[in-house]
Coordinates of C-alpha atoms in Angstrom, one line a residue:
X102 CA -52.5 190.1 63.2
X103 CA -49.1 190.3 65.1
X104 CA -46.4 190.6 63.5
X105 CA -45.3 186.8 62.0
X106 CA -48.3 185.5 63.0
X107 CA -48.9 183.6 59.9
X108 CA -46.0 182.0 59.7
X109 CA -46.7 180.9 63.4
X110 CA -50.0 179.7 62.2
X111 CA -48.7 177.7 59.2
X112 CA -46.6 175.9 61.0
X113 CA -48.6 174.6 63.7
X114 CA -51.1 173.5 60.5
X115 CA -48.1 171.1 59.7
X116 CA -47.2 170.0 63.3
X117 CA -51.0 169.0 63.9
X118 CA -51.4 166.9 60.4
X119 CA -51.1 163.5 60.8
X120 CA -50.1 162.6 57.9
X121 CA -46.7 164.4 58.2
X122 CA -43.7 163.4 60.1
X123 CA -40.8 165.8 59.7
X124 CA -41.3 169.5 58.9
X125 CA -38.2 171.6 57.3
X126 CA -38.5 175.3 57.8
X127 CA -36.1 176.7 55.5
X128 CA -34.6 180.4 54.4
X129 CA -31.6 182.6 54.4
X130 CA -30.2 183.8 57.5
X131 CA -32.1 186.6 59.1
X132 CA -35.5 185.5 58.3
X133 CA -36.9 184.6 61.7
X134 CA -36.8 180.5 61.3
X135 CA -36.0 180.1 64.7
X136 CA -38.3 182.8 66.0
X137 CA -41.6 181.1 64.1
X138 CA -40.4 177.6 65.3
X139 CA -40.2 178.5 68.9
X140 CA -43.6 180.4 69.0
X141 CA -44.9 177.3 67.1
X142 CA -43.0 175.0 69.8
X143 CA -44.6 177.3 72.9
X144 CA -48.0 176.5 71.5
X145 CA -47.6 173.0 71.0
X146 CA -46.3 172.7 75.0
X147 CA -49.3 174.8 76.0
X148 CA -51.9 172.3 74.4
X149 CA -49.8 169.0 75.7
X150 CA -49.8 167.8 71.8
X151 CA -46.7 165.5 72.5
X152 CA -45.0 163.6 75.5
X153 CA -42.4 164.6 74.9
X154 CA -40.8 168.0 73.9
X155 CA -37.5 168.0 72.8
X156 CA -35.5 171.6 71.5
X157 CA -31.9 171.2 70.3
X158 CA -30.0 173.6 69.2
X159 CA -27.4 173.4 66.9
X160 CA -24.9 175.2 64.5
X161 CA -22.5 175.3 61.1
X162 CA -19.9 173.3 63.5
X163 CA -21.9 170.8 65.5
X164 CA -21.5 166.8 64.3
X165 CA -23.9 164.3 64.3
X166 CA -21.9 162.5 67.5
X167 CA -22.4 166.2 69.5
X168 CA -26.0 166.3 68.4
X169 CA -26.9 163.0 70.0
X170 CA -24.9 164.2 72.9
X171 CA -27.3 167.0 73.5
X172 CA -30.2 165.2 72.7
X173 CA -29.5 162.5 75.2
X174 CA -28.9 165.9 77.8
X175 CA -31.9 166.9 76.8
X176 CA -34.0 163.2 77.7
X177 CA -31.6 163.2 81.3
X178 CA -30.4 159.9 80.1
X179 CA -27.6 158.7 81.4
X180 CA -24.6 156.7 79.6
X181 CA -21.2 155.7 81.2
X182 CA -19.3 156.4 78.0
X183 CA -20.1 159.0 75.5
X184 CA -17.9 157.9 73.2
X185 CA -20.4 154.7 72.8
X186 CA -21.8 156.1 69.7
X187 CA -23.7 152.7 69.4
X188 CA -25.0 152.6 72.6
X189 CA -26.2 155.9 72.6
X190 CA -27.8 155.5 69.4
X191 CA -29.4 153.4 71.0
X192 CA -30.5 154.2 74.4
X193 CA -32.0 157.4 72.8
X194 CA -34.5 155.3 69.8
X195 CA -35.5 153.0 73.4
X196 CA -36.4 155.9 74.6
X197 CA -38.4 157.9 71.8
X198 CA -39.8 154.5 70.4
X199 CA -42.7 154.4 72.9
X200 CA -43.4 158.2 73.1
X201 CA -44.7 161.1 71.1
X202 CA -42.4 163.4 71.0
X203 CA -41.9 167.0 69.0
X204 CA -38.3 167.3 68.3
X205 CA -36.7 170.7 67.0
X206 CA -33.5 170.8 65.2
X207 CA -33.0 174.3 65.1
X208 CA -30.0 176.0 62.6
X209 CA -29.0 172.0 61.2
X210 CA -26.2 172.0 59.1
X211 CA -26.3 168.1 58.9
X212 CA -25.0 166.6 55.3
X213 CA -25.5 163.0 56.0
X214 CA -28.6 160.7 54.3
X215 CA -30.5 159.3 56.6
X216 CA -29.8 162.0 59.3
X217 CA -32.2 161.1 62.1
X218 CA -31.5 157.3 61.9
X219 CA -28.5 158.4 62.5
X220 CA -29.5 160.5 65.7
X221 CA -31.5 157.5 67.2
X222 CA -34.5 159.3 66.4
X223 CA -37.4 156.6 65.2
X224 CA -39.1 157.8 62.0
X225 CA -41.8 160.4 63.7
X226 CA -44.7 159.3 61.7
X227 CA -45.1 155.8 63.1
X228 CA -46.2 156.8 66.7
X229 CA -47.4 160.5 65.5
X230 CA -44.7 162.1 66.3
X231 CA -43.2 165.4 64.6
X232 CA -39.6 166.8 63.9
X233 CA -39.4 170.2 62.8
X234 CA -35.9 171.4 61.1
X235 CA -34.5 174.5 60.4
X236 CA -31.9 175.3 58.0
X237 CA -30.3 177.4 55.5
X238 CA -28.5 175.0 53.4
X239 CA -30.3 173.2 51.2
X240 CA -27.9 170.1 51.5
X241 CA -29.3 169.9 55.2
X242 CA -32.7 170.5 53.7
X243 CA -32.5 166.9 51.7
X244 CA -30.5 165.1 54.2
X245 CA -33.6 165.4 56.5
X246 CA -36.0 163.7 54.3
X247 CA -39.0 166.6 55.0
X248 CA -42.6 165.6 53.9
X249 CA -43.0 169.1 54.1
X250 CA -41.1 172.1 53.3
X251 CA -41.9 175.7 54.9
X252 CA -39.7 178.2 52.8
X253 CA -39.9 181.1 55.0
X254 CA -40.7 184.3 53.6
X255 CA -40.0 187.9 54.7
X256 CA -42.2 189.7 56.4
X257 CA -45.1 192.8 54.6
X258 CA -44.6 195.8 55.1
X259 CA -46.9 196.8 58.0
X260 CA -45.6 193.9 59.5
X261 CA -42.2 195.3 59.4
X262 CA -43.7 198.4 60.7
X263 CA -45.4 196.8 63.7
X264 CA -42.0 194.6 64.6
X265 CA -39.8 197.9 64.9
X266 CA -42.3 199.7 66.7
X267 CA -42.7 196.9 69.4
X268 CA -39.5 196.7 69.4
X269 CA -38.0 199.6 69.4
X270 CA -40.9 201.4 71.8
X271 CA -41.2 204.2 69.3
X272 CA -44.8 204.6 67.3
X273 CA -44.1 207.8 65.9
X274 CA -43.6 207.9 61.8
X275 CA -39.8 209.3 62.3
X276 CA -37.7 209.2 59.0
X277 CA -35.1 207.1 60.4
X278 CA -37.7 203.9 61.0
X279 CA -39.5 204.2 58.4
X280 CA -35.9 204.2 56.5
X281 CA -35.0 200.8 58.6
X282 CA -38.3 199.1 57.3
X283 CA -38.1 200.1 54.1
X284 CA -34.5 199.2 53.5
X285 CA -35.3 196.1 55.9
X286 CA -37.0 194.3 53.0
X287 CA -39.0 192.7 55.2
X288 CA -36.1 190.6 56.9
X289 CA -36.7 190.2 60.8
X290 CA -33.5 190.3 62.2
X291 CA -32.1 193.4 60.7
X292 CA -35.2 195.3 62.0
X293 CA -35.1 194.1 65.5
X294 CA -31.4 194.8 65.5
X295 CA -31.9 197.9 64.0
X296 CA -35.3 198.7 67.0
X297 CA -33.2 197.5 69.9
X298 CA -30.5 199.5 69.5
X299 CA -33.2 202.5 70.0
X300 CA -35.2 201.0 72.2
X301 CA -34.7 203.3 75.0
X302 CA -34.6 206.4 73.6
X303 CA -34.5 208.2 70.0
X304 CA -32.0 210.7 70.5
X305 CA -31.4 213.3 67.8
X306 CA -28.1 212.2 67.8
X307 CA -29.0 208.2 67.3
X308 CA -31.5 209.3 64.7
X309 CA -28.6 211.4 62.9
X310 CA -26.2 208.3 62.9
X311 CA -28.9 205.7 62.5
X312 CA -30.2 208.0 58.8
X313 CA -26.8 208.4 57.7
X314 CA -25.7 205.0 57.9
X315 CA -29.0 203.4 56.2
X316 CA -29.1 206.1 53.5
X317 CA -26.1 205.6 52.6
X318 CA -25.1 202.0 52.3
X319 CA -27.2 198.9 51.9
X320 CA -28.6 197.9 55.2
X321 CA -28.0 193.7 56.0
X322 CA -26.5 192.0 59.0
X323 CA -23.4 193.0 58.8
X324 CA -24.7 197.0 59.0
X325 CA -27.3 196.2 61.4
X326 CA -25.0 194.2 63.6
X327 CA -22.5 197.0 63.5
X328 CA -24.7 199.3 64.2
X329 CA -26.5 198.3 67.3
X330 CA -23.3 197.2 68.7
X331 CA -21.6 201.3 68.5
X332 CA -24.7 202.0 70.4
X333 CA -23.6 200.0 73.5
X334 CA -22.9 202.3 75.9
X335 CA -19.7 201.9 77.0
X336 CA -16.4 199.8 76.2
X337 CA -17.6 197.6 79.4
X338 CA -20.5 196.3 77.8
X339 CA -19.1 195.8 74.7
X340 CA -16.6 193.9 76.1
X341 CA -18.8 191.1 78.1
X342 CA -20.8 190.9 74.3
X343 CA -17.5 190.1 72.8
X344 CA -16.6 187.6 75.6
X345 CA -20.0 185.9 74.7
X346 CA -18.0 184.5 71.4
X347 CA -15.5 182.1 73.1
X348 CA -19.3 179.9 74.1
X349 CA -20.2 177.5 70.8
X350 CA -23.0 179.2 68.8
X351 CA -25.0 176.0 69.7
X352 CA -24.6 176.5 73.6
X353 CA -27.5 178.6 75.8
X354 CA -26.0 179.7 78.7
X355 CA -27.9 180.2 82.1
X356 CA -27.9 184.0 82.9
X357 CA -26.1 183.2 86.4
X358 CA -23.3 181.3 84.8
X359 CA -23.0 184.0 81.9
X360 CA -22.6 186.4 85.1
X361 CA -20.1 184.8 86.9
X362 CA -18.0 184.3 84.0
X363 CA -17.8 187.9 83.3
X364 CA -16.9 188.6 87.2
X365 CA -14.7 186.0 88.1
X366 CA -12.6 187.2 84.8
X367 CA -12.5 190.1 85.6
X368 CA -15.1 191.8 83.0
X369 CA -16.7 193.8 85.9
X370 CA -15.1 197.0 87.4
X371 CA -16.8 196.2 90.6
X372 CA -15.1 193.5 91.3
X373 CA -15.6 189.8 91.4
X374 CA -17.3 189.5 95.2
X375 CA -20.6 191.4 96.2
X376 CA -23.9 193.2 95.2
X377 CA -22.5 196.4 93.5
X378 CA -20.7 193.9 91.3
X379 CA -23.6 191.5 90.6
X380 CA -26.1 194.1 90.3
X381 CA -23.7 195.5 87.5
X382 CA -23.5 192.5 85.6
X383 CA -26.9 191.8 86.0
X384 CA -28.0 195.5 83.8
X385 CA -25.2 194.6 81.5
X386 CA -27.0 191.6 80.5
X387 CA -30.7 193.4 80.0
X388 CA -28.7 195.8 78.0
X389 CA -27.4 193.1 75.5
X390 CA -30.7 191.2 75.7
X391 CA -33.1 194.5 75.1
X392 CA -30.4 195.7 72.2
X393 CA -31.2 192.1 71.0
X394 CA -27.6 190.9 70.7
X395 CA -28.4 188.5 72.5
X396 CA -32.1 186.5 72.7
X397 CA -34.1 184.6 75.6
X398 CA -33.4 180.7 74.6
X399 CA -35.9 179.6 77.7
X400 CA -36.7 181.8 80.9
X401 CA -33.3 181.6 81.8
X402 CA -31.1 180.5 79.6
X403 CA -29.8 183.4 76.9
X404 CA -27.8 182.9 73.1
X405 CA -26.3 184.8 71.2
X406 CA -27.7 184.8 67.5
X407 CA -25.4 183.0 64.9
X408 CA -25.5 185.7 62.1
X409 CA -24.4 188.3 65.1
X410 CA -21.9 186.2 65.9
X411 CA -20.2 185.6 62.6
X412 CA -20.5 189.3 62.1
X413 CA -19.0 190.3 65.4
X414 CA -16.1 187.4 65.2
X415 CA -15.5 188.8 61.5
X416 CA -15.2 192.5 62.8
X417 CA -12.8 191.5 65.4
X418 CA -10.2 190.0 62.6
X419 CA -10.1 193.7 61.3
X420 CA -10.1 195.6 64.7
X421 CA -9.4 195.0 67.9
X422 CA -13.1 194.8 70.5
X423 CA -11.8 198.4 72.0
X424 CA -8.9 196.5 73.4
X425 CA -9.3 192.7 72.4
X426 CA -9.5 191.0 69.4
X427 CA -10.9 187.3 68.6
X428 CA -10.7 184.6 66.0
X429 CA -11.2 180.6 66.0
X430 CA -8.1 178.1 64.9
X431 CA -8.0 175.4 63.0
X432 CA -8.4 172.6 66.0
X433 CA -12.0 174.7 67.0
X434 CA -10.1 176.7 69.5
X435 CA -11.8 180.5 69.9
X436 CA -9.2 182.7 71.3
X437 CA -9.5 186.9 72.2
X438 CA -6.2 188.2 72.2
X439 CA -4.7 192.0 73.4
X440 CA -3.2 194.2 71.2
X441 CA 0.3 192.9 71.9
X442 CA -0.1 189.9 70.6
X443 CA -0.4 188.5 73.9
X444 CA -3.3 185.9 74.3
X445 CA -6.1 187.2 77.0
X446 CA -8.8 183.7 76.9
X447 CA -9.0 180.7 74.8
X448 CA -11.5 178.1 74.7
X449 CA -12.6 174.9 73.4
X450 CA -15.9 174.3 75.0
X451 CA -18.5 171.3 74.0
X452 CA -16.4 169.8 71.3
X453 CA -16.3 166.3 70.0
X454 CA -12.3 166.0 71.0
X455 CA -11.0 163.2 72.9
X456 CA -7.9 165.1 73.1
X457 CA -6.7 168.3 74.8
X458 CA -5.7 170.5 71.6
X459 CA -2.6 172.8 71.3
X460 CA -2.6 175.7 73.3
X461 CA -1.0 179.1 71.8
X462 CA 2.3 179.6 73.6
X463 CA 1.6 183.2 75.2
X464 CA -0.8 181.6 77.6
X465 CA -3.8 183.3 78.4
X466 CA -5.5 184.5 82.1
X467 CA -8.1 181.9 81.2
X468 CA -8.6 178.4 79.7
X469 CA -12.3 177.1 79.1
X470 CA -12.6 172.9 77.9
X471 CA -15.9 172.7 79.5
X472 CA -18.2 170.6 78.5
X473 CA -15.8 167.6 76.0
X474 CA -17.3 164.7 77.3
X475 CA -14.8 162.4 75.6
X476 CA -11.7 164.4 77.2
X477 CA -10.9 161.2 79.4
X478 CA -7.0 162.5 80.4
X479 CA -5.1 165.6 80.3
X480 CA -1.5 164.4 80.3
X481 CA 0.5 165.1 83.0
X482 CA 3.0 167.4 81.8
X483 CA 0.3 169.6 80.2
X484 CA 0.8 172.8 82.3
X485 CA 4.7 172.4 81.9
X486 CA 5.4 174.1 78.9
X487 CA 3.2 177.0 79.2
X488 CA 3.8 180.3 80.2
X489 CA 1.6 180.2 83.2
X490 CA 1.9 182.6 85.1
X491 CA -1.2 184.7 84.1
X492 CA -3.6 181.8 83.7
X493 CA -6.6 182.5 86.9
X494 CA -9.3 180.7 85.2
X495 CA -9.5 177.1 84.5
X496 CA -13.0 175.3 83.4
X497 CA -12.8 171.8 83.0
X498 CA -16.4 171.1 84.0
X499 CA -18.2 168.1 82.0
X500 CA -15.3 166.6 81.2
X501 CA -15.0 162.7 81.6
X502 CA -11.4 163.5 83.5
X503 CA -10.6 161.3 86.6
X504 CA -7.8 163.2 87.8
X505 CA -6.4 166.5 87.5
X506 CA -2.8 166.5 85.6
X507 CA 0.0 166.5 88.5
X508 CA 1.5 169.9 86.6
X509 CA -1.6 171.6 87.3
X510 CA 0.5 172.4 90.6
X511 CA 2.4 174.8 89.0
X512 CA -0.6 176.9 88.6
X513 CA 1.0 179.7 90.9
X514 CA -1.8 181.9 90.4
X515 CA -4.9 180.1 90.0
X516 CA -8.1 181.5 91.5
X517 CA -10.8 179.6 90.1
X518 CA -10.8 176.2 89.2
X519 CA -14.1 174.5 87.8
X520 CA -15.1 171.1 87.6
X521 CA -18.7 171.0 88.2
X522 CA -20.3 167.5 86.5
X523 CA -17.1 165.9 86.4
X524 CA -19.0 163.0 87.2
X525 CA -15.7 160.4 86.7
X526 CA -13.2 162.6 88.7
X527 CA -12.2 160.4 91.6
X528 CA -9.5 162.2 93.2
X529 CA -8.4 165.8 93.9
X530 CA -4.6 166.3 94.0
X531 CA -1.5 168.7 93.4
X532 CA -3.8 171.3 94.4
X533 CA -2.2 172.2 97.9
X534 CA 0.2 174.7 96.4
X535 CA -2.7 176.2 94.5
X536 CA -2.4 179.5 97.6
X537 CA -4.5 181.7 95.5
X538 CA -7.1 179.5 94.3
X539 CA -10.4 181.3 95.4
X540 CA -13.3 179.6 94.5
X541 CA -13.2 175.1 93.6
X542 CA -16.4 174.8 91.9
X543 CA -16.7 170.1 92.2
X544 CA -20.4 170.2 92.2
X545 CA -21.7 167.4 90.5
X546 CA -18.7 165.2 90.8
X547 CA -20.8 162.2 92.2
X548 CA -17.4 159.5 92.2
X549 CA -15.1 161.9 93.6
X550 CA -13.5 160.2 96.9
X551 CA -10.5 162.0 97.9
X552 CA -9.7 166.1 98.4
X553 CA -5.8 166.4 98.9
X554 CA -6.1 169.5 100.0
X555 CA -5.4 171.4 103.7
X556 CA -6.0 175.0 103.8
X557 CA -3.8 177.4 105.6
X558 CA -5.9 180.1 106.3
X559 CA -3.2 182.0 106.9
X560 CA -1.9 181.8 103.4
X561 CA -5.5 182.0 101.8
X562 CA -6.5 185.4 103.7
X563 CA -3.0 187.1 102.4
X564 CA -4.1 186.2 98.3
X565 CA -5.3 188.9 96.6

């Protein structure tokens, strides 16, 4: 049997009874919920169980108003305010009423009774429908109101054995994996942490490093995180992992998006135009993804796991990312700053704010508020008391803006400006003087009427 196959098995045992509704897998972090869950959720696809199939993923900072949010994403419905939270409520229950549907809530931190009235999400069991839960809170645990709980257990020993090996690519007994599983205890993450940061080769070097540091200290996430991130390598791919932390834990991001945010910022050192540059950024990613830093969410679509990413955000408040260092503020902002103080990026992406939040003085090359769907204006005199000289990247895609702030003109040295989905922008101006501005991403931007904008070739072709 493959490695967490009964656990796979156990829960589809409670996704096909009919007398249960809502299924809570539950454990501490490392354990492999989400792993068993989507397996489970694969299956269920393949065999067309349910009309509907519905994954959502959440995280320790997501509310209840942005988990409706991605649910109604997730059902393509469409709403003309967000901020609704009635009507929303609403539109998704209409919805779900008449269909069976499996809905995941994966990584729920939700404290409130009654959590899925709350959601819109009809009580699963009176049109045989299932919602499967994972958490490791136990508050979350009750709030969901389970008829059945899955506490998820670690995995035996040779199944610890068979994970590193397929992980890692290695069958041979060597002292340093059997050392990983048996100071594993049997918890998945750490061992396919641990695996992928060997998968391509066992150097004696790597096994050398890899025995010392297990013998001698306990091995858990933060070692095994550690670890397979000072195998990276190079400082360039450590680097585009650490840039992964401004995204929301909750947030898959499309491998061609994840690409072009590390060129058009500069990540690369081909550049932010051609093949060599793409193709670069492209081996980065397999690197991160085989070293299992980061994880396949769907076929295209990649995360970043949440216990790597408190670890990695935790490392960065003692050291800086071999030239950056990174930490979140009180308003939800993530920031990575240089050594000098200076702030580098800062983002506030797929928040519940209605309200542009205070940006750090030192202003950085690059300023993500993608994806705050309630973010209606962004006052005029926003860019004015900035330093902004530096700033090159601006993302203000999926925001419910209808114009662009009349001080974003002062954006001397803007390059890329995004507003894909902006579906209630109307009007594009005090962009003219933008000379540098390389790429205008307004895809998506279905009410948009007017461009105020001429190009001088000229000027274009002399910007950098």
């Amino acid at each position: 049997m493959a490695a967490g196959e009964r656990r796979i098995q156990h829960l589809m045992e409670e996704v096909t009874n009919p007398d249960v509704g809502t299924v809570v897998v539950y454990g501490i972090s490392g354990l492999g919920k989400t792993w068993t869950a989507r397996q489970a959720y694969g299956r269920a696809m393949a065999s067309r169980l349910f009309d509907v199939f519905l994954w959502i993923s959440l995280s320790a900072t997501c509310t209840t108003r942005r988990a409706r949010q991605k649910i109604l994403e997730s059902l393509s419905i469409a709403v003309e305010d967000y901020g609704d939270e009635e009507r929303v409520t609403e539109k998704i229950h209409s919805f779900l009423s008449g269909r069976r549907f499996l809905l995941v809530l994966d990584d729920a931190w939700f404290t409130e009774d009654r959590t899925l009235a709350t959601l819109g999400v009809p009580t699963p069991k009176h049109n045989a429908s299932k919602v499967v839960v994972t958490t490791r809170t136990r508050r979350a645990l009750t709030a969901m109101e389970p008829d059945v709980v899955i506490e998820q257990s670690s995995l035996s020993r040779k199944e610890s054995w068979d994970l590193f090996c397929q992980i890692s690519g290695h069958s041979i007994m060597n002292r340093s994996g059997q050392m990983v599983v048996e100071k594993s205890h049997g918890m998945p993450l750490l061992i396919v942490l641990m695996a992928g940061a060997l998968k391509e080769s066992i150097t004696d070097s790597a096994n050398e490093e890899l025995t010392a540091k297990v013998s001698t200290a306990l091995l858990d996430e933060v070692t095994a995180a550690k670890f397979a991130y000072s195998m990276l390598p190079d400082d360039e791919v450590k680097r585009c992992l650490v840039y992964c932390l401004l995204f929301p834990g909750d947030m898959a991001l499309h491998d061609d998006e994840l690409i072009q945010y590390w060129l058009m910022d500069g990540l690369i050192a081909e550049g932010y135009l051609g093949v060599a540059a793409t193709d670069k950024a492209q081996k980065i990613l397999l690197l991160l993804l085989h070293g299992r830093l980061l994880y396949r969410e769907d076929d295209d679509h990649v995360r970043m796991h949440e216990a790597v990413r408190e670890v990695l955000m935790n490392y960065g408040r003692q050291r800086d990312h071999h030239g950056y260092s990174c930490a979140t503020h009180p308003e939800g902002l993530t920031s990575i700053w240089l050594p000098d103080g200076r702030y580098k990026r800062i983002s506030l992406m797929e928040s519940s704010t209605d309200r542009v939040p205070h940006i750090p003085p030192s202003f950085p090359s690059s300023l993500f508020l993608r994806g705050n769907r309630w973010l209606k204006v962004i006052p005029n005199s926003f860019f004015d008391n900035m330093q902004i000289l530096t700033l090159s990247v601006l993302d203000l895609s999926f925001t419910a803006i209808t114009n662009l702030p009349s001080s974003i003109s002062n954006l001397a040295n803007l390059q890329h400006l995004l507003l894909k989905g902006c579906e209630q922008l109307e009007e594009l101006r005090n962009i003219i003087s933008l000379r540098k501005l390389l790429v205008l991403d307004a895809s998506g931007c279905s009410a948009l009427r007017t461009i105020s904008w001429i190009i001088r070739y000229d000027e274009h072709a002399e910007s950098p």
